[in-house]
Coordinates of C-alpha atoms in Angstrom, one line a residue:
M1175 CA 84.1 -167.7 -118.7
A1176 CA 82.2 -170.5 -116.6
L1177 CA 84.2 -172.6 -114.3
S1178 CA 84.2 -176.3 -115.0
E1179 CA 83.2 -179.0 -112.5
S1180 CA 86.7 -180.0 -111.8
Q1181 CA 87.7 -176.4 -111.2
L1182 CA 84.8 -175.9 -108.8
K1183 CA 85.9 -179.1 -107.0
K1184 CA 89.5 -177.7 -106.7
M1185 CA 88.1 -174.4 -105.4
L1186 CA 85.9 -176.2 -102.8
G1187 CA 88.6 -178.5 -101.5
K1188 CA 87.8 -177.7 -97.8
Y1189 CA 84.1 -178.0 -98.0
K1190 CA 82.7 -181.0 -95.9
Y1191 CA 80.1 -181.8 -98.7
R1192 CA 82.1 -180.8 -101.7
D1193 CA 80.3 -183.0 -104.4
L1194 CA 76.8 -181.8 -103.3
T1195 CA 77.8 -178.1 -103.2
V1196 CA 79.5 -178.5 -106.7
Q1197 CA 76.4 -180.1 -108.0
E1198 CA 74.1 -177.3 -107.0
T1199 CA 76.5 -174.7 -108.0
V1200 CA 76.6 -176.0 -111.6
S1201 CA 72.9 -176.1 -111.8
V1202 CA 72.7 -172.4 -110.6
I1203 CA 75.3 -171.0 -113.0
T1204 CA 73.8 -173.0 -115.9
Q1205 CA 70.4 -171.5 -115.3
Y1206 CA 71.6 -168.0 -114.2
K1207 CA 74.6 -167.1 -116.1
D1208 CA 75.1 -163.7 -114.5
L1209 CA 76.0 -165.5 -111.1
K1210 CA 79.8 -166.3 -110.7
P1211 CA 81.3 -168.3 -108.1
V1212 CA 84.1 -166.5 -106.3
M1213 CA 86.4 -167.5 -103.4
D1214 CA 86.9 -164.8 -100.8
G1215 CA 87.1 -164.1 -97.1
Y1216 CA 83.9 -163.6 -95.2
V1217 CA 84.1 -161.8 -91.9
F1218 CA 81.5 -163.1 -89.3
N1219 CA 79.9 -160.6 -86.6
D1220 CA 82.2 -162.0 -83.8
G1221 CA 85.1 -160.8 -85.8
S1222 CA 86.3 -164.3 -87.1
S1223 CA 87.0 -164.9 -90.8
R1224 CA 86.8 -167.9 -93.1
E1225 CA 87.6 -168.6 -96.8
L1226 CA 84.1 -169.2 -98.4
M1227 CA 82.7 -169.3 -101.8
S1228 CA 80.0 -166.8 -103.1
L1229 CA 77.7 -166.7 -106.0
T1230 CA 78.0 -163.0 -107.0
G1231 CA 76.0 -161.4 -109.8
T1232 CA 72.5 -160.3 -110.8
I1233 CA 69.1 -162.3 -110.9
P1234 CA 66.2 -161.2 -113.3
V1235 CA 63.3 -159.7 -111.4
S1236 CA 60.1 -158.7 -113.1
Y1237 CA 58.7 -155.5 -111.3
R1238 CA 55.5 -153.6 -112.8
G1239 CA 56.0 -155.2 -116.3
N1240 CA 59.7 -154.5 -116.5
T1241 CA 62.7 -156.8 -115.9
Y1242 CA 65.5 -155.6 -113.5
N1243 CA 68.7 -157.3 -112.8
I1244 CA 69.1 -157.1 -109.0
P1245 CA 72.7 -157.7 -107.6
V1246 CA 73.0 -160.2 -105.0
C1247 CA 75.6 -162.3 -103.3
L1248 CA 74.9 -165.7 -101.8
W1249 CA 77.7 -167.0 -99.4
L1250 CA 77.9 -170.7 -99.0
L1251 CA 79.2 -172.0 -95.7
D1252 CA 81.6 -175.0 -95.6
T1253 CA 78.8 -177.1 -94.2
Y1254 CA 76.4 -176.3 -97.1
P1255 CA 73.8 -177.7 -98.1
F1256 CA 73.1 -178.7 -94.6
N1257 CA 73.2 -175.1 -93.5
P1258 CA 71.5 -172.3 -95.5
P1259 CA 73.5 -169.5 -97.4
I1260 CA 74.1 -166.2 -96.2
C1261 CA 72.5 -163.8 -98.6
F1262 CA 73.1 -160.1 -99.2
V1263 CA 71.8 -157.6 -101.7
K1264 CA 74.9 -156.0 -103.1
P1265 CA 74.0 -152.6 -104.5
T1266 CA 76.4 -150.6 -106.8
S1267 CA 77.3 -147.1 -106.1
S1268 CA 74.3 -145.9 -108.2
M1269 CA 71.8 -147.8 -106.0
T1270 CA 70.5 -147.5 -102.4
I1271 CA 68.9 -150.3 -100.4
K1272 CA 65.4 -150.2 -99.6
T1273 CA 64.9 -151.8 -96.1
G1274 CA 61.9 -153.9 -95.4
K1275 CA 60.8 -157.1 -93.6
H1276 CA 63.0 -159.1 -95.9
I1277 CA 66.1 -156.7 -96.1
D1278 CA 67.9 -154.9 -93.3
A1279 CA 70.1 -151.8 -93.5
N1280 CA 73.2 -153.8 -94.2
G1281 CA 71.5 -155.4 -97.1
K1282 CA 71.1 -158.9 -95.5
I1283 CA 68.3 -160.9 -96.8
Y1284 CA 65.9 -162.6 -94.4
L1285 CA 63.3 -165.1 -96.0
P1286 CA 61.3 -167.9 -94.4
Y1287 CA 62.8 -170.1 -97.0
L1288 CA 66.1 -169.6 -95.3
H1289 CA 64.8 -169.9 -91.8
E1290 CA 63.1 -173.2 -92.5
W1291 CA 66.0 -174.5 -94.7
K1292 CA 66.3 -178.3 -94.7
H1293 CA 68.2 -180.4 -97.1
P1294 CA 67.3 -182.0 -99.6
Q1295 CA 64.0 -180.1 -99.7
S1296 CA 65.9 -176.9 -99.9
D1297 CA 68.4 -175.8 -102.5
L1298 CA 69.8 -172.7 -104.3
I1299 CA 67.6 -173.0 -107.4
G1300 CA 64.4 -172.9 -105.0
L1301 CA 66.0 -170.0 -103.0
I1302 CA 66.6 -167.9 -106.0
Q1303 CA 63.2 -168.5 -107.3
V1304 CA 61.6 -167.4 -104.1
M1305 CA 63.9 -164.2 -104.0
I1306 CA 62.7 -163.4 -107.5
V1307 CA 59.0 -163.7 -106.4
V1308 CA 59.6 -161.7 -103.2
F1309 CA 61.7 -159.0 -105.0
G1310 CA 59.2 -158.7 -107.6
E1311 CA 56.7 -157.6 -104.9
E1312 CA 59.0 -155.3 -103.1
P1313 CA 62.3 -154.4 -104.9
P1314 CA 65.2 -154.5 -102.4
V1315 CA 67.2 -151.6 -104.2
F1316 CA 66.3 -148.2 -105.8
S1317 CA 68.3 -146.0 -108.3
R1318 CA 70.3 -143.4 -106.4
P1319 CA 69.8 -139.8 -107.7
T1320 CA 72.8 -139.2 -110.1
I1321 CA 75.7 -137.3 -108.4
S1322 CA 78.2 -135.5 -110.8
A1323 CA 81.0 -135.1 -108.6
A1324 CA 82.8 -138.0 -106.8
Y1325 CA 83.1 -138.1 -103.0
P1326 CA 86.3 -136.0 -102.0
Y1327 CA 86.3 -137.5 -98.6
Q1328 CA 89.2 -139.7 -97.4
A1329 CA 88.9 -142.9 -95.2
T1330 CA 91.2 -144.2 -92.5
G1331 CA 91.0 -147.6 -93.8
P1332 CA 88.8 -150.0 -96.1
P1333 CA 85.2 -150.7 -95.1
N1334 CA 84.6 -153.6 -92.8
T1335 CA 84.2 -156.9 -94.9
S1336 CA 81.5 -158.2 -92.5
Y1337 CA 79.2 -155.4 -94.1
M1338 CA 80.4 -155.9 -97.6
P1339 CA 80.4 -159.3 -99.4
G1340 CA 83.3 -160.0 -101.5
M1341 CA 83.3 -158.8 -105.1
P1342 CA 83.8 -161.1 -108.1
S1343 CA 87.3 -162.4 -108.9
G1344 CA 89.5 -159.8 -110.5
M1345 CA 87.5 -156.8 -109.2
S1346 CA 88.4 -154.5 -106.2
P1347 CA 85.7 -152.6 -104.3
F1348 CA 88.2 -149.8 -104.1
P1349 CA 90.9 -149.0 -106.6
P1350 CA 94.5 -148.3 -105.4
G1351 CA 94.6 -145.0 -103.4
P1352 CA 97.4 -142.4 -103.4
P1353 CA 100.1 -142.4 -100.7
P1354 CA 99.1 -141.4 -97.3
N1355 CA 98.3 -137.7 -97.0
P1356 CA 100.0 -135.4 -94.5
S1357 CA 97.1 -135.9 -91.8
G1358 CA 98.1 -139.4 -91.5
Y1359 CA 94.9 -140.9 -93.0
Q1360 CA 95.3 -143.0 -96.3
S1361 CA 93.0 -141.9 -99.1
Y1362 CA 90.3 -144.3 -100.4
P1363 CA 88.5 -142.4 -103.3
Y1364 CA 85.2 -143.9 -104.2
P1365 CA 84.8 -145.7 -107.7
P1366 CA 82.7 -144.3 -110.4
P1367 CA 79.0 -145.2 -110.4
S1368 CA 79.5 -148.3 -113.0
G1369 CA 80.0 -151.5 -111.5
P1370 CA 79.9 -155.2 -112.3
F1371 CA 76.3 -155.0 -113.2
P1372 CA 74.4 -153.5 -116.2
A1373 CA 74.9 -149.9 -116.5
T1374 CA 72.1 -147.4 -116.3
T1375 CA 70.8 -146.2 -119.7
S1376 CA 69.5 -142.7 -120.4
T1377 CA 66.0 -144.1 -121.8
Q1378 CA 65.1 -146.4 -118.9
L1379 CA 66.1 -146.8 -115.4
P1380 CA 67.4 -150.3 -114.6
Y1381 CA 66.0 -150.2 -111.2
P1382 CA 62.9 -149.1 -109.7
T1383 CA 63.1 -145.5 -108.4
P1384 CA 62.2 -144.9 -104.7
P1385 CA 58.8 -143.2 -103.8
P1386 CA 59.3 -139.5 -102.8
V1387 CA 60.0 -138.7 -99.1
T1388 CA 56.9 -137.8 -97.1
T1389 CA 56.9 -134.3 -95.8
V1390 CA 54.6 -132.7 -93.2
A1391 CA 51.6 -130.9 -94.4
D1392 CA 52.9 -127.5 -93.6
G1393 CA 56.0 -128.2 -95.8
R1394 CA 58.4 -127.1 -93.1
R1395 CA 59.8 -130.7 -92.3
K1396 CA 61.3 -133.4 -94.2
Q1397 CA 62.2 -137.0 -93.4
K1398 CA 65.6 -136.8 -91.4
Q1399 CA 68.1 -139.6 -91.5
V1400 CA 69.4 -141.1 -88.1
W1401 CA 72.4 -143.4 -88.0
I1402 CA 73.0 -145.3 -84.7
C1403 CA 76.5 -147.0 -84.8
G1404 CA 78.1 -149.0 -82.1
H1405 CA 79.2 -152.4 -80.7
S1406 CA 77.1 -155.3 -79.3
Y1407 CA 74.9 -152.9 -77.2
V1408 CA 73.7 -151.4 -80.3
F1409 CA 73.5 -154.8 -82.2
W1410 CA 71.1 -156.1 -79.4
A1411 CA 69.2 -153.0 -78.9
E1412 CA 67.8 -153.2 -82.6
K1413 CA 66.9 -156.9 -82.0
R1414 CA 65.2 -155.9 -78.7
A1415 CA 63.4 -152.9 -80.3
L1416 CA 61.9 -155.2 -83.0
E1417 CA 60.2 -157.2 -80.0
R1418 CA 58.9 -154.0 -78.4
S1419 CA 55.8 -152.0 -79.4
F1420 CA 57.6 -149.0 -80.6
G1421 CA 59.7 -151.0 -83.0
P1422 CA 63.1 -150.2 -84.6
Q1423 CA 61.8 -146.6 -85.3
L1424 CA 61.7 -146.2 -81.3
G1425 CA 58.3 -144.7 -81.8
I1426 CA 59.4 -141.9 -84.2
R1427 CA 57.4 -141.7 -87.3
V1428 CA 58.8 -142.5 -90.5
E1429 CA 57.6 -139.3 -92.0
D1430 CA 59.8 -137.5 -89.4
A1431 CA 63.0 -139.6 -89.4
K1432 CA 64.4 -142.8 -90.5
L1433 CA 66.6 -144.7 -88.0
H1434 CA 69.4 -147.0 -89.4
W1435 CA 71.0 -149.4 -87.0
L1436 CA 74.8 -150.1 -87.5
G1437 CA 75.5 -152.4 -84.7
K1438 CA 78.1 -155.0 -84.8
S1439 CA 79.2 -157.3 -81.9
G1440 CA 82.7 -156.8 -80.8
M1441 CA 83.2 -153.7 -82.8
T1442 CA 86.3 -151.5 -81.8
W1443 CA 87.0 -147.8 -82.5
D1444 CA 89.2 -148.7 -85.5
Q1445 CA 86.3 -150.1 -87.3
L1446 CA 84.1 -146.8 -86.9
I1447 CA 85.3 -144.6 -89.9
P1448 CA 85.5 -147.7 -92.5
I1449 CA 81.9 -148.8 -91.5
L1450 CA 80.4 -145.4 -91.8
L1451 CA 82.1 -144.7 -95.2
H1452 CA 81.0 -148.0 -96.4
T1453 CA 77.5 -147.2 -95.2
R1454 CA 77.5 -143.9 -96.9
R1455 CA 77.9 -145.6 -100.0
R1456 CA 74.3 -146.9 -99.9
L1457 CA 72.6 -144.4 -97.6
T1458 CA 72.3 -140.5 -97.7
D1459 CA 74.3 -138.6 -95.1
P1460 CA 72.7 -138.6 -91.8
D1461 CA 71.3 -135.6 -90.0
I1462 CA 72.2 -137.2 -86.7
L1463 CA 75.1 -139.7 -86.2
V1464 CA 74.7 -141.5 -82.7
I1465 CA 78.1 -143.3 -81.7
H1466 CA 77.9 -145.8 -78.9
L1467 CA 81.4 -147.1 -79.0
G1468 CA 84.7 -147.3 -77.1
G1469 CA 83.9 -149.8 -74.3
N1470 CA 85.8 -152.6 -76.1
D1471 CA 88.9 -150.4 -76.5
L1472 CA 89.4 -149.3 -72.7
G1473 CA 92.4 -150.8 -71.0
T1474 CA 94.0 -152.0 -74.3
E1475 CA 96.3 -149.1 -74.7
E1476 CA 97.4 -145.8 -72.8
N1477 CA 94.6 -143.6 -71.6
V1478 CA 95.9 -140.6 -73.3
D1479 CA 96.5 -142.4 -76.4
I1480 CA 92.8 -143.6 -76.8
V1481 CA 91.3 -140.2 -75.8
Q1482 CA 93.6 -138.4 -78.4
R1483 CA 92.7 -141.0 -81.1
M1484 CA 89.1 -140.7 -80.6
K1485 CA 89.1 -136.9 -80.6
K1486 CA 91.0 -137.0 -83.8
D1487 CA 88.7 -139.4 -85.5
L1488 CA 85.5 -137.5 -84.2
G1489 CA 87.1 -134.3 -85.7
H1490 CA 87.6 -136.0 -89.0
L1491 CA 83.9 -137.4 -88.9
K1492 CA 82.9 -133.8 -88.3
Q1493 CA 84.7 -132.8 -91.5
L1494 CA 83.3 -135.7 -93.5
F1495 CA 79.8 -135.2 -92.4
K1496 CA 79.6 -131.4 -92.3
N1497 CA 75.7 -131.2 -92.1
S1498 CA 75.3 -133.9 -89.5
T1499 CA 74.9 -133.6 -85.8
L1500 CA 77.3 -135.9 -83.9
V1501 CA 75.8 -137.5 -80.7
W1502 CA 78.1 -139.0 -78.3
S1503 CA 76.4 -142.0 -76.4
S1504 CA 78.5 -142.4 -73.1
I1505 CA 80.3 -145.6 -72.3
V1506 CA 78.1 -147.5 -70.1
P1507 CA 79.8 -149.1 -66.9
R1508 CA 80.1 -152.8 -66.7
K1509 CA 80.1 -155.3 -63.7
I1510 CA 83.1 -157.1 -65.3
W1511 CA 85.7 -155.6 -67.6
N1512 CA 87.2 -158.4 -69.6
Q1513 CA 90.6 -156.7 -69.7
E1514 CA 94.1 -157.5 -68.3
L1515 CA 93.7 -154.4 -65.9
P1516 CA 91.7 -154.3 -62.6
D1517 CA 88.2 -153.7 -63.0
R1518 CA 88.6 -150.3 -60.8
V1519 CA 91.3 -149.2 -63.0
V1520 CA 89.3 -149.7 -66.2
E1521 CA 86.3 -147.9 -64.6
K1522 CA 88.5 -145.0 -63.9
I1523 CA 89.7 -144.7 -67.4
R1524 CA 85.9 -145.0 -68.7
R1525 CA 84.9 -142.0 -66.4
R1526 CA 87.8 -140.0 -67.9
V1527 CA 87.1 -141.0 -71.5
N1528 CA 83.4 -140.1 -71.0
R1529 CA 84.3 -136.7 -69.5
E1530 CA 86.8 -135.7 -72.2
I1531 CA 84.9 -136.9 -75.2
S1532 CA 81.7 -135.3 -73.9
N1533 CA 83.3 -132.1 -73.5
F1534 CA 85.0 -132.4 -77.0
I1535 CA 81.6 -133.3 -78.6
V1536 CA 79.9 -130.2 -77.0
C1537 CA 82.6 -128.1 -78.4
I1538 CA 82.5 -129.1 -82.0
G1539 CA 78.6 -128.7 -81.9
G1540 CA 77.5 -132.1 -81.1
S1541 CA 75.3 -133.6 -78.2
V1542 CA 75.8 -136.1 -75.4
I1543 CA 73.7 -138.9 -74.2
R1544 CA 74.5 -139.9 -70.7
H1545 CA 73.4 -143.3 -69.0
D1546 CA 73.6 -142.4 -65.5
S1547 CA 71.0 -144.6 -64.3
L1548 CA 72.7 -147.7 -66.0
V1549 CA 75.1 -148.7 -63.0
P1550 CA 76.2 -152.2 -62.3
E1551 CA 74.6 -151.9 -58.7
S1552 CA 70.9 -151.7 -60.0
P1553 CA 69.5 -155.1 -60.1
G1554 CA 68.3 -156.7 -63.3
L1555 CA 70.0 -154.4 -65.7
F1556 CA 73.1 -156.7 -66.8
H1557 CA 73.3 -160.0 -68.1
L1558 CA 74.9 -162.7 -66.0
D1559 CA 78.2 -162.3 -67.7
G1560 CA 78.5 -158.8 -66.3
V1561 CA 79.3 -157.4 -69.7
L1562 CA 76.1 -157.2 -71.8
L1563 CA 72.8 -155.5 -70.7
S1564 CA 69.8 -157.6 -69.8
E1565 CA 66.5 -157.1 -71.6
S1566 CA 65.6 -154.5 -69.0
G1567 CA 68.8 -152.7 -69.3
T1568 CA 68.5 -152.7 -73.1
D1569 CA 64.9 -151.4 -72.9
F1570 CA 66.2 -148.5 -70.9
L1571 CA 69.1 -147.8 -73.4
V1572 CA 67.0 -147.7 -76.5
E1573 CA 64.2 -145.7 -74.9
Y1574 CA 66.6 -142.8 -74.4
P1575 CA 66.4 -141.2 -77.8
R1576 CA 62.6 -142.2 -78.1
F1577 CA 61.8 -139.6 -75.5
L1578 CA 63.9 -136.9 -76.8
R1579 CA 65.4 -135.6 -73.7
F1580 CA 68.2 -133.6 -75.4
A1581 CA 67.2 -130.2 -76.9
D1582 CA 69.9 -130.3 -79.7
I1583 CA 68.5 -133.7 -80.9
Y1584 CA 65.0 -132.4 -80.8
L1585 CA 65.8 -129.2 -82.7
T1586 CA 67.9 -131.2 -85.3
L1587 CA 65.0 -133.6 -86.0
W1588 CA 62.0 -131.4 -86.0
G1589 CA 63.3 -127.9 -85.8
P1590 CA 61.7 -124.9 -84.0
S1591 CA 58.3 -123.4 -84.4
R1592 CA 57.7 -120.8 -87.0
D1593 CA 58.7 -118.0 -84.8
G1594 CA 62.0 -119.6 -84.1
T1595 CA 61.1 -120.7 -80.5
I1596 CA 60.0 -124.0 -78.9
S1597 CA 56.6 -123.9 -77.4
E1598 CA 55.7 -124.5 -73.6
D1599 CA 53.5 -127.4 -74.7
T1600 CA 56.5 -129.1 -76.5
I1601 CA 58.9 -128.5 -73.5
R1602 CA 56.0 -129.8 -71.2
A1603 CA 55.5 -132.9 -73.3
S1604 CA 59.1 -133.5 -73.5
L1605 CA 59.6 -133.3 -69.5
I1606 CA 56.3 -135.4 -69.1
S1607 CA 57.8 -138.0 -71.2
A1608 CA 61.2 -138.2 -69.5
V1609 CA 59.4 -138.3 -66.1
S1610 CA 57.1 -140.9 -67.2
D1611 CA 60.0 -143.0 -68.7
K1612 CA 61.9 -142.7 -65.4
L1613 CA 58.9 -143.6 -63.3
R1614 CA 57.9 -146.6 -65.6
W1615 CA 61.6 -147.8 -65.4
R1616 CA 61.5 -147.6 -61.6
M1617 CA 58.1 -149.3 -61.6
K1618 CA 59.4 -152.0 -63.8
E1619 CA 62.5 -152.4 -61.5
E1620 CA 60.2 -152.8 -58.4
M1621 CA 58.0 -155.1 -60.3
D1622 CA 60.8 -157.3 -61.4
R1623 CA 62.2 -157.4 -57.8
A1624 CA 58.7 -158.3 -56.4
Q1625 CA 58.2 -160.9 -59.0
A1626 CA 61.7 -162.3 -58.3
E1627 CA 60.9 -162.5 -54.6
L1628 CA 57.5 -164.0 -55.3
N1629 CA 59.0 -166.7 -57.6
A1630 CA 61.5 -167.5 -54.8
L1631 CA 58.6 -167.9 -52.1
K1632 CA 56.6 -170.1 -54.8
R1633 CA 59.8 -172.4 -55.1
T1634 CA 60.1 -172.4 -51.3
E1635 CA 56.5 -173.3 -51.0
E1636 CA 56.8 -176.1 -53.6
D1637 CA 60.0 -177.4 -51.8
L1638 CA 58.2 -177.4 -48.5
K1639 CA 55.0 -179.2 -49.9
K1640 CA 57.3 -181.9 -51.4
G1641 CA 59.2 -182.3 -48.1
H1642 CA 55.9 -182.6 -46.2
Q1643 CA 54.7 -185.4 -48.5
K1644 CA 57.9 -187.2 -48.1
L1645 CA 57.7 -187.0 -44.4
E1646 CA 54.1 -188.3 -44.5
E1647 CA 55.2 -191.2 -46.6
M1648 CA 58.2 -191.9 -44.2
V1649 CA 55.8 -191.9 -41.1
T1650 CA 53.3 -194.2 -42.8
R1651 CA 56.1 -196.5 -43.9
L1652 CA 57.6 -196.5 -40.3
D1653 CA 54.1 -197.3 -38.7
Q1654 CA 53.9 -200.3 -41.1
E1655 CA 57.3 -201.4 -40.3
V1656 CA 56.6 -201.1 -36.4
A1657 CA 53.3 -203.2 -37.0
D1658 CA 55.3 -205.9 -38.8
V1659 CA 58.0 -206.0 -36.2
D1660 CA 55.4 -206.3 -33.4
K1661 CA 53.7 -209.2 -35.4
N1662 CA 57.2 -210.9 -35.7
I1663 CA 57.9 -210.5 -31.9
D1664 CA 54.6 -212.3 -31.2
L1665 CA 55.3 -215.2 -33.6
L1666 CA 58.8 -215.6 -32.2
K1667 CA 57.5 -215.8 -28.7
K1668 CA 55.1 -218.6 -29.6
K1669 CA 57.8 -220.5 -31.4
D1670 CA 60.0 -220.0 -28.2
E1671 CA 57.3 -221.4 -26.0
E1672 CA 56.8 -224.4 -28.3
L1673 CA 60.7 -225.2 -28.3
S1674 CA 60.7 -224.9 -24.7
S1675 CA 58.1 -227.3 -24.0
A1676 CA 59.5 -229.7 -26.6
L1677 CA 62.8 -229.6 -24.8
E1678 CA 61.2 -230.2 -21.6
K1679 CA 59.4 -233.3 -22.8
M1680 CA 62.5 -234.7 -24.5
E1681 CA 64.7 -234.3 -21.3
S1682 CA 61.9 -236.1 -19.4
Q1683 CA 61.8 -238.9 -21.7
S1684 CA 65.5 -239.2 -22.4
E1685 CA 66.2 -241.5 -19.5
N1686 CA 63.8 -244.2 -20.7
N1687 CA 64.9 -244.2 -24.4
D1688 CA 67.0 -246.7 -26.1
I1689 CA 69.4 -245.4 -28.6
D1690 CA 68.8 -248.2 -31.1
E1691 CA 65.0 -247.2 -31.0
V1692 CA 65.5 -243.5 -31.6
I1693 CA 65.8 -244.1 -35.3
V1694 CA 63.4 -246.5 -36.8
P1695 CA 63.8 -247.1 -40.7
T1696 CA 60.5 -247.5 -42.7
A1697 CA 62.0 -250.4 -44.8
P1698 CA 64.3 -253.3 -44.6
L1699 CA 66.6 -251.7 -47.3
Y1700 CA 66.9 -248.6 -45.4
K1701 CA 67.7 -250.4 -42.3
Q1702 CA 70.4 -252.3 -44.0
I1703 CA 71.7 -249.0 -45.4
L1704 CA 71.8 -247.6 -41.9
N1705 CA 73.7 -250.5 -40.4
L1706 CA 76.2 -250.5 -43.1
Y1707 CA 76.8 -246.7 -42.7
A1708 CA 77.1 -247.2 -38.9
E1709 CA 79.6 -250.0 -39.1
E1710 CA 81.7 -248.2 -41.9
N1711 CA 82.1 -245.2 -39.6
A1712 CA 83.0 -247.5 -36.5
I1713 CA 85.9 -249.0 -38.8
E1714 CA 86.9 -245.4 -39.5
D1715 CA 87.1 -244.5 -35.8
T1716 CA 89.0 -247.9 -35.1
I1717 CA 91.7 -247.0 -37.7
F1718 CA 92.0 -243.5 -36.1
Y1719 CA 92.5 -244.9 -32.7
L1720 CA 95.1 -247.4 -33.9
G1721 CA 97.0 -244.6 -35.3
E1722 CA 97.0 -242.8 -32.0
A1723 CA 98.2 -246.1 -30.2
L1724 CA 101.0 -246.4 -32.8
R1725 CA 102.1 -242.7 -32.3
R1726 CA 102.2 -243.2 -28.5
G1727 CA 104.0 -246.4 -28.7
V1728 CA 101.2 -248.7 -27.3
I1729 CA 101.5 -251.0 -30.2
D1730 CA 104.2 -251.9 -32.8
L1731 CA 104.2 -251.2 -36.2
D1732 CA 103.7 -254.7 -37.4
I1733 CA 100.5 -255.1 -35.3
F1734 CA 99.4 -251.7 -36.5
L1735 CA 99.8 -252.7 -40.2
K1736 CA 98.2 -256.0 -39.8
H1737 CA 94.9 -254.6 -38.2
V1738 CA 94.8 -251.6 -40.6
R1739 CA 95.0 -254.0 -43.6
L1740 CA 92.2 -256.1 -42.4
L1741 CA 90.0 -253.1 -41.4
S1742 CA 90.5 -251.5 -44.8
R1743 CA 89.5 -254.5 -46.6
K1744 CA 86.3 -254.7 -44.4
Q1745 CA 85.7 -250.9 -44.9
F1746 CA 86.0 -251.2 -48.8
Q1747 CA 83.5 -254.2 -48.8
L1748 CA 81.0 -252.2 -46.7
R1749 CA 81.3 -249.1 -48.8
A1750 CA 80.7 -251.1 -52.1
L1751 CA 77.8 -252.9 -50.5
M1752 CA 76.2 -249.7 -49.1
Q1753 CA 76.7 -248.0 -52.6
K1754 CA 74.8 -250.7 -54.2
A1755 CA 72.0 -250.6 -51.8
R1756 CA 71.6 -246.8 -52.1
K1757 CA 71.4 -247.2 -55.8
T1758 CA 68.7 -249.7 -55.4
A1759 CA 66.8 -247.6 -53.0
G1760 CA 67.0 -244.6 -55.6
L1761 CA 69.3 -242.5 -53.4
S1762 CA 72.1 -240.5 -54.7
D1763 CA 75.7 -241.6 -54.5
L1764 CA 77.5 -240.9 -51.1
Y1765 CA 80.9 -241.1 -52.3

């Protein structure tokens, strides 16, 4: 039953752009009726989870003249449509994922349309149409050969949800299991091959069948399956391998072996068995299972407890994957351990765990990959945070299995020669490749160090050149300022001489000058203004000295008041006349 628009709005109450999301969702489920909106928890690679809506179901894809229903799951982020959806192919138990440039081993879909997503040019309808075209050229899933018996294995917990998009509402990826068994592991029997998508008919396969596995001409070898599972080191190793010339196959021919990367950032030991069991649903059992895990668990519990738990789980994996060779990739030391315990204590725990687990792996018929050259003291191998490996360190990590240094791994992948022995040429080639790798890594380390020193010298040279240029500019500016100062000194000396001669001239003429002839107005009106101003100031001085005489008792108060009254009247008349004269002369008001 299709959800109404009001139900979708209620379901997407926490979405930032709810109306836009509902509008596109209605368009999709109207056109592709097999897609159903489902609210479920999505677990990101960093371990965080969020309640998101997914469109889960099938889309019709035409392949070689037939139409197939491809199961997909489109997760819509709460910032949709301004961020692209996270898309997965979700095979049923009767299918297996075909990895390619658009599909990874976990079923995640990579398309240029998603990478270049931009609202409103991009929408769900356009995305699905692109998927139909791309999947029509290269189908993302194939039919798995029918297996009559269900898997009898038991898991320690449900699969990790970051590898498994949510199922439609009302359906559980695992039916309720029986009570815990005596060994302490809770049972999770696998569901029957039928699923939420169209079932396979006996007359026609609903999904394309995979091409036969290519074998070597002599018929002795077939394609081996290698799983590499671990935390962020494996996750970033896959990314780094994609950038290198040897690619994610690490230089191994696809005809000989197929490598599947199962890396997850922040992965802990508890997630190992659930992830492997979930991967087993879509891939065939591995011939080699490489495990690089445990570094994130050091220091979180007692040393003895973690060793016992790891041994117990590895023994359980050996029972689950009876025909697989377990390979333990030792825990790499770190510059900084983000644990509550001191780094030296965690490093001591790491060494003990590596020693105990390595011995245990060998005892159960497995192999060990040691990373003795990956030490914190080596320059350039670790990221600045002291936890993750740098690009050089990751290169060294991923190239280990590429050169096949371990005889057990070599024998498992390619087997001995026809007479049951390894030829001298093979041993020689293996040793040469190992030595070449060691020398190349050492050379790269020296080149990196020399390049770093050269870059530092170049930066120093640039700083010195900039400093030299600044000094030259400062010297030029100082020379200019010195020249300006000298010029000003000469000018001041000339002015000083002129003032000195003028003073001498005035002193010589002062005895013969009449004070009334010093200032000669140019017009009668100006002369009148000058006389009025002089007389007014004289009255001001007279009033001042009359006040001093009264204060000292030279004159009486009556005499003081009489003369001040007369002088004030005279001063008022002078000021009024002077104001009128200044106005006539076009001068500003004085008072």
